[in-house]
Protein backbone atom coordinates (compact mmCIF):
# COMPACT_ATOMS: atom_id res chain seq x y z
CA UNK A 1 0.00 0.00 0.00
CA UNK A 2 1.01 3.56 -0.50
CA UNK A 3 0.91 6.68 1.54
CA UNK A 4 -1.64 8.40 -0.71
CA UNK A 5 -1.98 11.42 1.51
CA UNK A 6 -1.85 14.38 -0.89
CA UNK A 7 -0.51 16.62 1.86
CA UNK A 8 2.36 14.27 2.57
CA UNK A 9 4.06 15.61 5.66
CA UNK A 10 7.61 14.67 6.54
CA UNK A 11 8.26 12.68 9.66
CA UNK A 12 11.66 12.21 11.14
CA UNK A 13 12.17 9.49 13.71
CA UNK A 14 14.60 6.97 15.15
CA UNK A 15 17.38 7.31 17.68
CA UNK A 16 17.41 5.77 21.14
CA UNK A 17 16.73 8.96 23.05
CA UNK A 18 12.95 8.54 23.18
CA UNK A 19 12.67 4.80 23.74
CA UNK A 20 10.80 3.87 26.90
CA UNK A 21 13.21 1.63 28.80
CA UNK A 22 10.60 0.14 31.15
CA UNK A 23 7.22 -1.51 30.61
CA UNK A 24 4.46 1.03 29.88
CA UNK A 25 0.87 0.89 28.64
CA UNK A 26 0.36 3.69 26.15
CA UNK A 27 -2.83 3.51 24.07
CA UNK A 28 -2.38 4.79 20.49
CA UNK A 29 -5.54 5.81 18.67
CA UNK A 30 -5.70 5.73 14.89
CA UNK A 31 -5.91 8.56 12.39
CA UNK A 32 -8.39 7.91 9.56
CA UNK A 33 -6.81 8.28 6.12
CA UNK A 34 -8.58 7.95 2.77
CA UNK A 35 -6.62 5.83 0.26
CA UNK A 36 -7.86 6.68 -3.21
CA UNK A 37 -11.64 6.54 -3.67
CA UNK A 38 -12.41 3.14 -2.30
CA UNK A 39 -10.50 2.43 0.91
CA UNK A 40 -10.30 4.14 4.28
CA UNK A 41 -7.54 3.00 6.62
CA UNK A 42 -6.72 3.56 10.27
CA UNK A 43 -3.13 4.74 10.62
CA UNK A 44 -1.43 3.74 13.88
CA UNK A 45 2.17 4.59 12.94
CA UNK A 46 3.48 7.17 12.56
CA UNK A 47 1.33 8.47 15.40
CA UNK A 48 1.36 11.89 16.99
CA UNK A 49 2.96 10.52 20.14
CA UNK A 50 5.06 7.69 18.71
CA UNK A 51 6.64 7.16 15.32
CA UNK A 52 8.43 3.79 15.50
CA UNK A 53 8.33 0.48 17.38
CA UNK A 54 11.68 -1.22 16.77
CA UNK A 55 12.19 -0.86 13.01
CA UNK A 56 8.39 -0.81 12.39
CA UNK A 57 7.77 2.67 10.99
CA UNK A 58 4.32 2.52 9.39
CA UNK A 59 1.14 0.62 10.33
CA UNK A 60 -2.21 0.88 8.53
CA UNK A 61 -5.17 -1.29 9.57
CA UNK A 62 -8.10 -1.58 7.13
CA UNK A 63 -11.47 -3.31 7.14
CA UNK A 64 -13.24 -5.58 7.52
CA UNK A 65 -14.91 -3.88 4.53
CA UNK A 66 -17.74 -5.37 2.48
CA UNK A 67 -16.41 -4.96 -1.07
CA UNK A 68 -18.81 -7.42 -2.78
CA UNK A 69 -19.99 -4.70 -5.18
CA UNK A 70 -16.93 -2.47 -4.94
CA UNK A 71 -13.55 -2.38 -6.69
CA UNK A 72 -11.90 -2.84 -3.27
CA UNK A 73 -8.23 -1.97 -2.96
CA UNK A 74 -6.87 -0.07 -5.98
CA UNK A 75 -3.42 1.35 -5.27
CA UNK A 76 -1.68 2.40 -8.54
CA UNK A 77 2.06 1.95 -9.18
CA UNK A 78 4.17 3.98 -6.75
CA UNK A 79 7.81 3.91 -5.59
CA UNK A 80 9.50 2.84 -2.36
CA UNK A 81 13.03 3.29 -1.01
CA UNK A 82 14.84 2.36 2.21
CA UNK A 83 12.14 0.09 3.63
CA UNK A 84 10.36 -3.26 3.50
CA UNK A 85 6.60 -3.56 3.09
CA UNK A 86 4.66 -6.31 4.88
CA UNK A 87 1.20 -7.26 3.63
CA UNK A 88 -0.89 -9.25 6.13
CA UNK A 89 -4.50 -10.27 5.56
CA UNK A 90 -7.20 -11.72 7.80
CA UNK A 91 -9.82 -11.78 5.02
CA UNK A 92 -9.86 -11.33 1.25
CA UNK A 93 -6.92 -11.17 -1.11
CA UNK A 94 -4.54 -8.64 -2.65
CA UNK A 95 -2.85 -8.90 -6.05
CA UNK A 96 0.72 -7.56 -5.91
CA UNK A 97 2.67 -6.46 -9.02
CA UNK A 98 6.12 -4.90 -8.96
CA UNK A 99 8.93 -3.58 -11.15
CA UNK A 100 10.87 -6.85 -10.74
CA UNK A 101 8.07 -8.56 -12.66
CA UNK A 102 6.49 -10.19 -9.59
CA UNK A 103 2.79 -11.02 -9.93
CA UNK A 104 1.51 -12.59 -6.71
CA UNK A 105 -1.85 -13.04 -5.08
CA UNK A 106 -1.57 -12.73 -1.28
CA UNK A 107 -4.14 -14.58 0.84
CA UNK A 108 -4.98 -14.56 4.55
CA UNK A 109 -2.04 -15.42 6.81
CA UNK A 110 0.48 -15.51 3.96
CA UNK A 111 3.44 -13.13 4.06
CA UNK A 112 3.95 -10.69 1.21
CA UNK A 113 7.33 -9.12 1.95
CA UNK A 114 8.82 -6.56 -0.42
CA UNK A 115 12.30 -5.21 0.23
CA UNK A 116 12.62 -1.95 -1.67
CA UNK A 117 16.30 -1.43 -0.93
CA UNK A 118 17.53 1.35 -3.23
CA UNK A 119 14.41 1.40 -5.41
CA UNK A 120 11.29 -0.51 -6.40
CA UNK A 121 7.78 0.31 -7.55
CA UNK A 122 4.61 -1.74 -7.09
CA UNK A 123 0.83 -1.74 -7.28
CA UNK A 124 -1.76 -3.49 -5.10
CA UNK A 125 -5.31 -4.29 -6.09
CA UNK A 126 -8.26 -6.45 -5.19
CA UNK A 127 -8.37 -9.10 -7.94
CA UNK A 128 -11.50 -9.77 -10.00
CA UNK A 129 -13.39 -11.67 -8.77
CA UNK A 130 -12.61 -11.18 -5.08
CA UNK A 131 -13.95 -12.32 -1.72
CA UNK A 132 -16.73 -10.28 -0.12
CA UNK A 133 -14.69 -9.01 2.84
CA UNK A 134 -11.28 -7.35 2.90
CA UNK A 135 -9.47 -7.05 6.21
CA UNK A 136 -5.77 -6.59 6.77
CA UNK A 137 -2.78 -4.53 7.74
CA UNK A 138 -0.04 -2.89 5.73
CA UNK A 139 3.24 -2.24 7.50
CA UNK A 140 6.67 -0.81 6.74
CA UNK A 141 9.98 -1.80 8.28
CA UNK A 142 12.86 0.71 8.11
CA UNK A 143 16.08 -0.74 6.67
CA UNK A 144 19.27 -0.02 8.63
CA UNK A 145 21.85 2.25 6.97
CA UNK A 146 24.10 -0.70 6.08
CA UNK A 147 21.32 -2.37 4.05
CA UNK A 148 19.18 0.44 2.78
CA UNK A 149 20.70 0.25 -0.72
CA UNK A 150 20.32 -3.54 -1.12
CA UNK A 151 18.91 -4.91 -4.36
CA UNK A 152 15.11 -4.92 -4.36
CA UNK A 153 13.40 -8.26 -3.73
CA UNK A 154 9.92 -9.70 -3.29
CA UNK A 155 9.16 -12.74 -1.12
CA UNK A 156 5.94 -14.68 -0.66
CA UNK A 157 5.85 -17.17 2.23
CA UNK A 158 3.06 -19.58 3.14
CA UNK A 159 3.01 -22.06 6.02
CA UNK A 160 4.69 -19.70 8.52
CA UNK A 161 5.86 -21.18 11.85
CA UNK A 162 3.63 -20.80 14.91
CA UNK A 163 3.99 -20.89 18.67
CA UNK A 164 0.95 -22.25 20.49
CA UNK A 165 -0.41 -22.23 24.04
CA UNK A 166 -3.93 -23.09 25.24
CA UNK A 167 -6.26 -20.58 23.54
CA UNK A 168 -3.40 -18.86 21.67
CA UNK A 169 -1.77 -19.33 18.27
CA UNK A 170 1.09 -16.95 17.49
CA UNK A 171 2.12 -17.09 13.83
CA UNK A 172 5.56 -15.60 13.25
CA UNK A 173 5.39 -13.17 10.33
CA UNK A 174 8.85 -11.62 10.55
CA UNK A 175 11.83 -12.17 12.83
CA UNK A 176 11.69 -14.55 15.77
CA UNK A 177 9.37 -15.31 18.68
CA UNK A 178 10.07 -17.88 21.42
CA UNK A 179 12.48 -19.80 19.18
CA UNK A 180 10.25 -19.87 16.07
CA UNK A 181 11.65 -17.92 13.12
CA UNK A 182 9.94 -16.54 10.03
CA UNK A 183 11.56 -17.41 6.66
CA UNK A 184 11.16 -13.75 5.64
CA UNK A 185 14.40 -11.77 5.30
CA UNK A 186 14.91 -9.37 8.21
CA UNK A 187 17.69 -6.79 8.54
CA UNK A 188 17.34 -5.81 12.21
CA UNK A 189 16.42 -7.75 15.41
CA UNK A 190 12.65 -7.64 15.00
CA UNK A 191 9.41 -9.54 15.47
CA UNK A 192 6.01 -9.40 13.86
CA UNK A 193 3.46 -12.04 14.91
CA UNK A 194 -0.21 -12.70 14.32
CA UNK A 195 -1.97 -13.62 17.58
CA UNK A 196 -5.22 -15.58 17.43
CA UNK A 197 -7.01 -15.89 20.77
CA UNK A 198 -10.11 -18.00 21.38
CA UNK A 199 -12.98 -16.79 23.58
CA UNK A 200 -12.08 -17.17 27.24
CA UNK A 201 -8.36 -17.53 26.57
CA UNK A 202 -5.80 -16.43 29.17
CA UNK A 203 -2.24 -16.71 27.97
CA UNK A 204 1.24 -15.36 28.58
CA UNK A 205 3.43 -14.66 25.59
CA UNK A 206 7.21 -14.82 26.17
CA UNK A 207 8.98 -11.58 25.19
CA UNK A 208 12.58 -10.36 24.85
CA UNK A 209 13.28 -7.64 27.47
CA UNK A 210 15.69 -5.89 25.08
CA UNK A 211 12.90 -5.31 22.52
CA UNK A 212 10.23 -2.64 22.61
CA UNK A 213 6.74 -3.85 21.69
CA UNK A 214 3.26 -2.80 20.67
CA UNK A 215 0.09 -4.82 20.01
CA UNK A 216 -2.46 -3.88 17.34
CA UNK A 217 -6.01 -5.14 17.84
CA UNK A 218 -7.65 -6.22 14.57
CA UNK A 219 -10.80 -7.96 15.83
CA UNK A 220 -12.62 -9.19 18.95
CA UNK A 221 -12.49 -8.21 22.60
CA UNK A 222 -9.03 -8.58 24.04
CA UNK A 223 -7.19 -7.31 27.09
CA UNK A 224 -3.47 -6.73 26.67
CA UNK A 225 -1.63 -6.52 30.00
CA UNK A 226 -5.01 -5.74 31.57
CA UNK A 227 -5.90 -2.95 29.12
CA UNK A 228 -8.96 -3.44 26.87
CA UNK A 229 -7.85 -2.57 23.33
CA UNK A 230 -10.57 -2.06 20.73
CA UNK A 231 -10.07 -3.19 17.12
CA UNK A 232 -8.25 -0.45 15.23
CA UNK A 233 -6.22 0.69 18.26
CA UNK A 234 -2.71 -0.19 19.32
CA UNK A 235 -1.11 -0.46 22.76
CA UNK A 236 2.55 0.55 23.07
CA UNK A 237 4.28 -1.56 25.75
CA UNK A 238 7.85 -0.20 26.03
CA UNK A 239 10.86 -2.40 26.81
CA UNK A 240 11.92 -4.58 29.75
CA UNK A 241 9.21 -7.26 29.55
CA UNK A 242 9.84 -11.01 29.72
CA UNK A 243 6.20 -11.89 29.07
CA UNK A 244 2.89 -10.37 28.08
CA UNK A 245 -0.46 -11.32 29.70
CA UNK A 246 -3.30 -11.67 27.18
CA UNK A 247 -7.01 -12.31 27.75
CA UNK A 248 -9.90 -12.58 25.32
CA UNK A 249 -13.63 -12.30 26.09
CA UNK A 250 -14.45 -13.29 22.48
CA UNK A 251 -12.38 -14.74 19.64
CA UNK A 252 -9.80 -12.04 18.90
CA UNK A 253 -7.14 -11.26 16.30
CA UNK A 254 -4.07 -9.20 17.26
CA UNK A 255 -0.67 -8.32 15.82
CA UNK A 256 2.43 -8.18 17.98
CA UNK A 257 5.09 -5.76 16.67
CA UNK A 258 8.47 -5.43 18.31
CA UNK A 259 12.17 -5.08 17.89
CA UNK A 260 15.39 -3.67 19.16
CA UNK A 261 14.86 0.10 19.33
CA UNK A 262 15.97 1.50 15.96
CA UNK A 263 19.22 3.35 16.65
CA UNK A 264 19.42 5.59 13.60
CA UNK A 265 17.53 8.77 12.92
CA UNK A 266 15.57 8.53 9.71
CA UNK A 267 13.65 10.87 7.47
CA UNK A 268 10.33 9.52 6.21
CA UNK A 269 8.37 11.31 3.51
CA UNK A 270 5.64 9.96 1.18
CA UNK A 271 6.77 6.41 0.33
CA UNK A 272 10.45 6.87 1.11
CA UNK A 273 12.68 6.33 4.13
CA UNK A 274 16.05 8.07 3.95
CA UNK A 275 18.67 9.77 6.10
CA UNK A 276 18.56 13.27 4.66
CA UNK A 277 16.41 15.79 2.86
CA UNK A 278 18.62 15.43 -0.24
CA UNK A 279 18.08 11.62 -0.37
CA UNK A 280 14.33 12.22 -0.35
CA UNK A 281 14.47 15.03 -2.87
CA UNK A 282 16.55 12.93 -5.33
CA UNK A 283 14.17 9.96 -4.98
CA UNK A 284 11.18 12.20 -5.69
CA UNK A 285 12.92 13.69 -8.73
CA UNK A 286 13.81 10.23 -10.08
CA UNK A 287 10.18 9.09 -9.76
CA UNK A 288 9.00 12.25 -11.57
CA UNK A 289 11.58 11.64 -14.35
CA UNK A 290 10.63 7.98 -14.62
CA UNK A 291 14.09 6.62 -13.78
CA UNK A 292 15.50 4.33 -11.04
CA UNK A 293 12.18 2.80 -9.87
CA UNK A 294 11.41 0.68 -12.94
CA UNK A 295 7.98 -0.06 -14.41
CA UNK A 296 5.01 -2.05 -13.17
CA UNK A 297 3.32 -4.01 -15.94
CA UNK A 298 -0.35 -4.91 -16.13
CA UNK A 299 -1.98 -2.44 -13.75
CA UNK A 300 -5.09 -0.90 -15.38
CA UNK A 301 -4.46 2.76 -14.69
CA UNK A 302 -1.87 5.49 -14.42
CA UNK A 303 0.92 5.48 -11.85
CA UNK A 304 0.78 7.81 -8.85
CA UNK A 305 2.38 11.21 -9.15
CA UNK A 306 4.53 12.47 -6.30
CA UNK A 307 3.18 15.20 -4.06
CA UNK A 308 5.25 18.40 -3.77
CA UNK A 309 7.92 18.57 -1.10
CA UNK A 310 7.06 20.89 1.79
CA UNK A 311 8.95 24.19 1.87
CA UNK A 312 12.20 24.11 3.81
CA UNK A 313 14.49 21.16 4.57
CA UNK A 314 13.23 18.05 6.40
CA UNK A 315 14.90 18.11 9.83
CA UNK A 316 15.36 15.48 12.55
CA UNK A 317 12.97 15.79 15.49
CA UNK A 318 13.39 12.54 17.45
CA UNK A 319 11.43 9.31 17.46
CA UNK A 320 8.29 10.23 19.35
CA UNK A 321 7.55 13.66 17.82
MN1 LIG B 1 3.40 0.57 -1.34
mmCIF file of N, CA and C in Angstrom, residues 16-102:
data_model
loop_
_atom_site.group_PDB
_atom_site.id
_atom_site.type_symbol
_atom_site.label_atom_id
_atom_site.label_comp_id
_atom_site.label_asym_id
_atom_site.label_seq_id
_atom_site.Cartn_x
_atom_site.Cartn_y
_atom_site.Cartn_z
ATOM 1 N N UNK A 16 17.786 6.474 19.910
ATOM 2 C CA UNK A 16 17.414 5.774 21.136
ATOM 3 C C UNK A 16 16.892 6.698 22.225
ATOM 4 N N UNK A 17 17.037 8.004 22.012
ATOM 5 C CA UNK A 17 16.727 8.959 23.051
ATOM 6 C C UNK A 17 15.308 8.886 23.581
ATOM 7 N N UNK A 18 14.343 8.473 22.763
ATOM 8 C CA UNK A 18 12.953 8.538 23.175
ATOM 9 C C UNK A 18 12.346 7.164 23.450
ATOM 10 N N UNK A 19 13.177 6.132 23.455
ATOM 11 C CA UNK A 19 12.665 4.796 23.740
ATOM 12 C C UNK A 19 12.310 4.709 25.222
ATOM 13 N N UNK A 20 11.187 4.066 25.509
ATOM 14 C CA UNK A 20 10.804 3.872 26.895
ATOM 15 C C UNK A 20 11.481 2.599 27.391
ATOM 16 N N UNK A 21 12.369 2.747 28.373
ATOM 17 C CA UNK A 21 13.206 1.625 28.801
ATOM 18 C C UNK A 21 12.456 0.635 29.680
ATOM 19 N N UNK A 22 11.333 1.044 30.267
ATOM 20 C CA UNK A 22 10.595 0.143 31.154
ATOM 21 C C UNK A 22 9.224 -0.183 30.546
ATOM 22 N N UNK A 23 8.560 -1.185 31.118
ATOM 23 C CA UNK A 23 7.222 -1.508 30.613
ATOM 24 C C UNK A 23 6.266 -0.330 30.815
ATOM 25 N N UNK A 24 5.508 -0.001 29.780
ATOM 26 C CA UNK A 24 4.465 1.028 29.879
ATOM 27 C C UNK A 24 3.203 0.492 29.198
ATOM 28 N N UNK A 25 2.107 1.218 29.346
ATOM 29 C CA UNK A 25 0.869 0.891 28.642
ATOM 30 C C UNK A 25 0.330 2.188 28.064
ATOM 31 N N UNK A 26 0.661 2.413 26.791
ATOM 32 C CA UNK A 26 0.365 3.693 26.146
ATOM 33 C C UNK A 26 -0.574 3.405 24.967
ATOM 34 N N UNK A 27 -1.842 3.822 25.110
ATOM 35 C CA UNK A 27 -2.830 3.509 24.067
ATOM 36 C C UNK A 27 -2.706 4.493 22.902
ATOM 37 N N UNK A 28 -2.492 3.951 21.689
ATOM 38 C CA UNK A 28 -2.376 4.790 20.494
ATOM 39 C C UNK A 28 -3.682 4.688 19.709
ATOM 40 N N UNK A 29 -4.306 5.828 19.459
ATOM 41 C CA UNK A 29 -5.539 5.810 18.672
ATOM 42 C C UNK A 29 -5.210 6.112 17.218
ATOM 43 N N UNK A 30 -6.028 5.591 16.317
ATOM 44 C CA UNK A 30 -5.700 5.726 14.891
ATOM 45 C C UNK A 30 -6.137 7.075 14.310
ATOM 46 N N UNK A 31 -5.476 7.430 13.209
ATOM 47 C CA UNK A 31 -5.912 8.561 12.391
ATOM 48 C C UNK A 31 -6.530 7.974 11.120
ATOM 49 N N UNK A 32 -7.733 8.436 10.762
ATOM 50 C CA UNK A 32 -8.389 7.906 9.563
ATOM 51 C C UNK A 32 -7.817 8.566 8.321
ATOM 52 N N UNK A 33 -7.404 7.754 7.350
ATOM 53 C CA UNK A 33 -6.809 8.276 6.119
ATOM 54 C C UNK A 33 -7.516 7.629 4.944
ATOM 55 N N UNK A 34 -7.929 8.457 3.971
ATOM 56 C CA UNK A 34 -8.581 7.953 2.768
ATOM 57 C C UNK A 34 -7.509 7.544 1.757
ATOM 58 N N UNK A 35 -7.559 6.292 1.289
ATOM 59 C CA UNK A 35 -6.618 5.833 0.262
ATOM 60 C C UNK A 35 -7.371 5.734 -1.047
ATOM 61 N N UNK A 36 -7.142 6.678 -1.944
ATOM 62 C CA UNK A 36 -7.865 6.684 -3.208
ATOM 63 C C UNK A 36 -9.348 6.866 -2.934
ATOM 64 N N UNK A 37 -10.204 6.326 -3.822
ATOM 65 C CA UNK A 37 -11.636 6.543 -3.666
ATOM 66 C C UNK A 37 -12.291 5.454 -2.848
ATOM 67 N N UNK A 38 -11.656 4.295 -2.774
ATOM 68 C CA UNK A 38 -12.408 3.144 -2.296
ATOM 69 C C UNK A 38 -12.074 2.691 -0.876
ATOM 70 N N UNK A 39 -10.907 3.034 -0.359
ATOM 71 C CA UNK A 39 -10.499 2.429 0.905
ATOM 72 C C UNK A 39 -10.151 3.486 1.949
ATOM 73 N N UNK A 40 -10.710 3.315 3.150
ATOM 74 C CA UNK A 40 -10.295 4.143 4.279
ATOM 75 C C UNK A 40 -9.494 3.264 5.232
ATOM 76 N N UNK A 41 -8.376 3.776 5.707
ATOM 77 C CA UNK A 41 -7.541 2.997 6.623
ATOM 78 C C UNK A 41 -7.416 3.731 7.950
ATOM 79 N N UNK A 42 -7.027 2.970 8.961
ATOM 80 C CA UNK A 42 -6.724 3.559 10.273
ATOM 81 C C UNK A 42 -5.206 3.516 10.445
ATOM 82 N N UNK A 43 -4.586 4.678 10.530
ATOM 83 C CA UNK A 43 -3.125 4.740 10.622
ATOM 84 C C UNK A 43 -2.700 4.810 12.079
ATOM 85 N N UNK A 44 -1.918 3.816 12.497
ATOM 86 C CA UNK A 44 -1.429 3.738 13.882
ATOM 87 C C UNK A 44 -0.002 4.251 14.017
ATOM 88 N N UNK A 45 0.811 4.042 12.992
ATOM 89 C CA UNK A 45 2.171 4.585 12.938
ATOM 90 C C UNK A 45 2.390 5.203 11.563
ATOM 91 N N UNK A 46 3.063 6.339 11.430
ATOM 92 C CA UNK A 46 3.482 7.172 12.558
ATOM 93 C C UNK A 46 2.270 7.780 13.252
ATOM 94 N N UNK A 47 2.392 7.936 14.574
ATOM 95 C CA UNK A 47 1.327 8.469 15.403
ATOM 96 C C UNK A 47 1.847 9.758 16.035
ATOM 97 N N UNK A 48 0.955 10.618 16.406
ATOM 98 C CA UNK A 48 1.361 11.890 16.989
ATOM 99 C C UNK A 48 2.365 11.697 18.129
ATOM 100 N N UNK A 49 2.111 10.699 18.969
ATOM 101 C CA UNK A 49 2.959 10.515 20.141
ATOM 102 C C UNK A 49 4.086 9.512 19.949
ATOM 103 N N UNK A 50 4.068 8.760 18.866
ATOM 104 C CA UNK A 50 5.058 7.689 18.712
ATOM 105 C C UNK A 50 5.198 7.368 17.236
ATOM 106 N N UNK A 51 6.459 7.316 16.761
ATOM 107 C CA UNK A 51 6.638 7.162 15.321
ATOM 108 C C UNK A 51 7.205 5.805 14.912
ATOM 109 N N UNK A 52 7.877 5.106 15.837
ATOM 110 C CA UNK A 52 8.431 3.791 15.502
ATOM 111 C C UNK A 52 8.276 2.847 16.686
ATOM 112 N N UNK A 53 8.234 1.543 16.365
ATOM 113 C CA UNK A 53 8.330 0.483 17.376
ATOM 114 C C UNK A 53 9.374 -0.485 16.824
ATOM 115 N N UNK A 54 10.579 -0.524 17.421
ATOM 116 C CA UNK A 54 11.681 -1.224 16.765
ATOM 117 C C UNK A 54 11.879 -0.575 15.400
ATOM 118 N N UNK A 55 12.041 -1.410 14.361
ATOM 119 C CA UNK A 55 12.191 -0.863 13.008
ATOM 120 C C UNK A 55 10.842 -0.667 12.315
ATOM 121 N N UNK A 56 9.728 -1.023 12.982
ATOM 122 C CA UNK A 56 8.392 -0.808 12.387
ATOM 123 C C UNK A 56 8.119 0.693 12.338
ATOM 124 N N UNK A 57 7.879 1.224 11.148
ATOM 125 C CA UNK A 57 7.773 2.673 10.995
ATOM 126 C C UNK A 57 6.422 3.119 10.448
ATOM 127 N N UNK A 58 5.597 2.162 10.037
ATOM 128 C CA UNK A 58 4.323 2.519 9.395
ATOM 129 C C UNK A 58 3.363 1.360 9.598
ATOM 130 N N UNK A 59 2.164 1.661 10.129
ATOM 131 C CA UNK A 59 1.145 0.625 10.329
ATOM 132 C C UNK A 59 -0.217 1.180 9.928
ATOM 133 N N UNK A 60 -0.831 0.592 8.913
ATOM 134 C CA UNK A 60 -2.211 0.883 8.527
ATOM 135 C C UNK A 60 -3.052 -0.362 8.767
ATOM 136 N N UNK A 61 -4.209 -0.193 9.407
ATOM 137 C CA UNK A 61 -5.173 -1.289 9.569
ATOM 138 C C UNK A 61 -6.415 -0.936 8.755
ATOM 139 N N UNK A 62 -6.915 -1.877 7.951
ATOM 140 C CA UNK A 62 -8.101 -1.582 7.133
ATOM 141 C C UNK A 62 -9.106 -2.724 7.207
ATOM 142 N N UNK A 63 -10.398 -2.342 7.123
ATOM 143 C CA UNK A 63 -11.467 -3.308 7.142
ATOM 144 C C UNK A 63 -11.789 -3.815 8.535
ATOM 145 N N UNK A 64 -12.654 -4.864 8.660
ATOM 146 C CA UNK A 64 -13.238 -5.576 7.521
ATOM 147 C C UNK A 64 -14.234 -4.701 6.762
ATOM 148 N N UNK A 65 -14.035 -4.633 5.416
ATOM 149 C CA UNK A 65 -14.911 -3.877 4.530
ATOM 150 C C UNK A 65 -15.645 -4.841 3.614
ATOM 151 N N UNK A 66 -16.954 -4.593 3.444
ATOM 152 C CA UNK A 66 -17.745 -5.372 2.485
ATOM 153 C C UNK A 66 -17.504 -4.774 1.106
ATOM 154 N N UNK A 67 -16.749 -5.489 0.261
ATOM 155 C CA UNK A 67 -16.414 -4.960 -1.074
ATOM 156 C C UNK A 67 -17.043 -5.809 -2.179
ATOM 157 N N UNK A 68 -18.156 -6.528 -1.802
ATOM 158 C CA UNK A 68 -18.811 -7.415 -2.780
ATOM 159 C C UNK A 68 -19.118 -6.681 -4.083
ATOM 160 N N UNK A 69 -19.626 -5.457 -3.975
ATOM 161 C CA UNK A 69 -19.993 -4.700 -5.178
ATOM 162 C C UNK A 69 -19.084 -3.504 -5.391
ATOM 163 N N UNK A 70 -17.870 -3.594 -4.874
ATOM 164 C CA UNK A 70 -16.926 -2.470 -4.943
ATOM 165 C C UNK A 70 -15.634 -2.946 -5.609
ATOM 166 N N UNK A 71 -14.859 -1.977 -6.132
ATOM 167 C CA UNK A 71 -13.548 -2.384 -6.686
ATOM 168 C C UNK A 71 -12.575 -2.857 -5.604
ATOM 169 N N UNK A 72 -12.810 -2.426 -4.341
ATOM 170 C CA UNK A 72 -11.900 -2.836 -3.268
ATOM 171 C C UNK A 72 -10.625 -2.020 -3.304
ATOM 172 N N UNK A 73 -9.506 -2.679 -2.997
ATOM 173 C CA UNK A 73 -8.229 -1.970 -2.960
ATOM 174 C C UNK A 73 -7.752 -1.682 -4.382
ATOM 175 N N UNK A 74 -7.397 -0.444 -4.659
ATOM 176 C CA UNK A 74 -6.866 -0.071 -5.976
ATOM 177 C C UNK A 74 -5.751 0.948 -5.737
ATOM 178 N N UNK A 75 -4.551 0.456 -5.529
ATOM 179 C CA UNK A 75 -3.419 1.349 -5.274
ATOM 180 C C UNK A 75 -2.491 1.304 -6.496
ATOM 181 N N UNK A 76 -2.474 2.380 -7.304
ATOM 182 C CA UNK A 76 -1.685 2.404 -8.545
ATOM 183 C C UNK A 76 -0.183 2.320 -8.274
ATOM 184 N N UNK A 77 0.600 2.035 -9.336
ATOM 185 C CA UNK A 77 2.056 1.951 -9.181
ATOM 186 C C UNK A 77 2.646 3.175 -8.489
ATOM 187 N N UNK A 78 3.507 2.914 -7.494
ATOM 188 C CA UNK A 78 4.170 3.981 -6.745
ATOM 189 C C UNK A 78 5.510 3.449 -6.255
ATOM 190 N N UNK A 79 6.439 4.330 -5.936
ATOM 191 C CA UNK A 79 7.806 3.908 -5.592
ATOM 192 C C UNK A 79 8.005 3.700 -4.087
ATOM 193 N N UNK A 80 9.035 2.931 -3.745
ATOM 194 C CA UNK A 80 9.498 2.837 -2.358
ATOM 195 C C UNK A 80 11.022 2.840 -2.344
ATOM 196 N N UNK A 81 11.581 3.264 -1.213
ATOM 197 C CA UNK A 81 13.032 3.295 -1.013
ATOM 198 C C UNK A 81 13.319 3.187 0.480
ATOM 199 N N UNK A 82 14.341 2.391 0.828
ATOM 200 C CA UNK A 82 14.837 2.363 2.205
ATOM 201 C C UNK A 82 13.981 1.616 3.201
ATOM 202 N N UNK A 83 13.057 0.777 2.721
ATOM 203 C CA UNK A 83 12.137 0.095 3.631
ATOM 204 C C UNK A 83 11.695 -1.254 3.067
ATOM 205 N N UNK A 84 11.058 -2.047 3.929
ATOM 206 C CA UNK A 84 10.361 -3.262 3.497
ATOM 207 C C UNK A 84 8.870 -3.040 3.718
ATOM 208 N N UNK A 85 8.042 -3.577 2.843
ATOM 209 C CA UNK A 85 6.601 -3.556 3.092
ATOM 210 C C UNK A 85 6.153 -4.968 3.456
ATOM 211 N N UNK A 86 5.249 -5.035 4.439
ATOM 212 C CA UNK A 86 4.662 -6.307 4.877
ATOM 213 C C UNK A 86 3.161 -6.235 4.643
ATOM 214 N N UNK A 87 2.646 -7.174 3.851
ATOM 215 C CA UNK A 87 1.203 -7.257 3.628
ATOM 216 C C UNK A 87 0.677 -8.435 4.431
ATOM 217 N N UNK A 88 -0.360 -8.197 5.243
ATOM 218 C CA UNK A 88 -0.893 -9.247 6.126
ATOM 219 C C UNK A 88 -2.411 -9.180 6.125
ATOM 220 N N UNK A 89 -3.040 -10.264 5.696
ATOM 221 C CA UNK A 89 -4.497 -10.274 5.563
ATOM 222 C C UNK A 89 -5.156 -11.230 6.542
ATOM 223 N N UNK A 90 -6.322 -10.811 7.055
ATOM 224 C CA UNK A 90 -7.196 -11.719 7.803
ATOM 225 C C UNK A 90 -8.353 -12.207 6.937
ATOM 226 N N UNK A 91 -8.754 -11.380 5.949
ATOM 227 C CA UNK A 91 -9.820 -11.778 5.022
ATOM 228 C C UNK A 91 -9.535 -11.175 3.659
ATOM 229 N N UNK A 92 -9.979 -11.852 2.610
ATOM 230 C CA UNK A 92 -9.862 -11.328 1.254
ATOM 231 C C UNK A 92 -8.528 -11.670 0.620
ATOM 232 N N UNK A 93 -8.179 -10.928 -0.426
ATOM 233 C CA UNK A 93 -6.919 -11.167 -1.112
ATOM 234 C C UNK A 93 -6.451 -9.874 -1.771
ATOM 235 N N UNK A 94 -5.143 -9.800 -1.988
ATOM 236 C CA UNK A 94 -4.543 -8.641 -2.655
ATOM 237 C C UNK A 94 -3.610 -9.154 -3.745
ATOM 238 N N UNK A 95 -3.725 -8.550 -4.935
ATOM 239 C CA UNK A 95 -2.850 -8.899 -6.046
ATOM 240 C C UNK A 95 -1.713 -7.880 -6.107
ATOM 241 N N UNK A 96 -0.477 -8.406 -5.937
ATOM 242 C CA UNK A 96 0.719 -7.558 -5.913
ATOM 243 C C UNK A 96 1.443 -7.659 -7.260
ATOM 244 N N UNK A 97 1.799 -6.505 -7.826
ATOM 245 C CA UNK A 97 2.666 -6.456 -9.023
ATOM 246 C C UNK A 97 3.819 -5.518 -8.700
ATOM 247 N N UNK A 98 5.025 -5.843 -9.174
ATOM 248 C CA UNK A 98 6.125 -4.901 -8.955
ATOM 249 C C UNK A 98 7.055 -4.807 -10.147
ATOM 250 N N UNK A 99 8.017 -3.886 -10.039
ATOM 251 C CA UNK A 99 8.925 -3.576 -11.146
ATOM 252 C C UNK A 99 9.979 -4.664 -11.356
ATOM 253 N N UNK A 100 10.010 -5.695 -10.497
ATOM 254 C CA UNK A 100 10.875 -6.851 -10.744
ATOM 255 C C UNK A 100 10.156 -7.866 -11.618
ATOM 256 N N UNK A 101 8.871 -7.618 -11.887
ATOM 257 C CA UNK A 101 8.068 -8.556 -12.663
ATOM 258 C C UNK A 101 7.258 -9.506 -11.793
ATOM 259 N N UNK A 102 7.285 -9.331 -10.483
ATOM 260 C CA UNK A 102 6.491 -10.194 -9.594
ATOM 261 C C UNK A 102 5.005 -9.980 -9.851
#
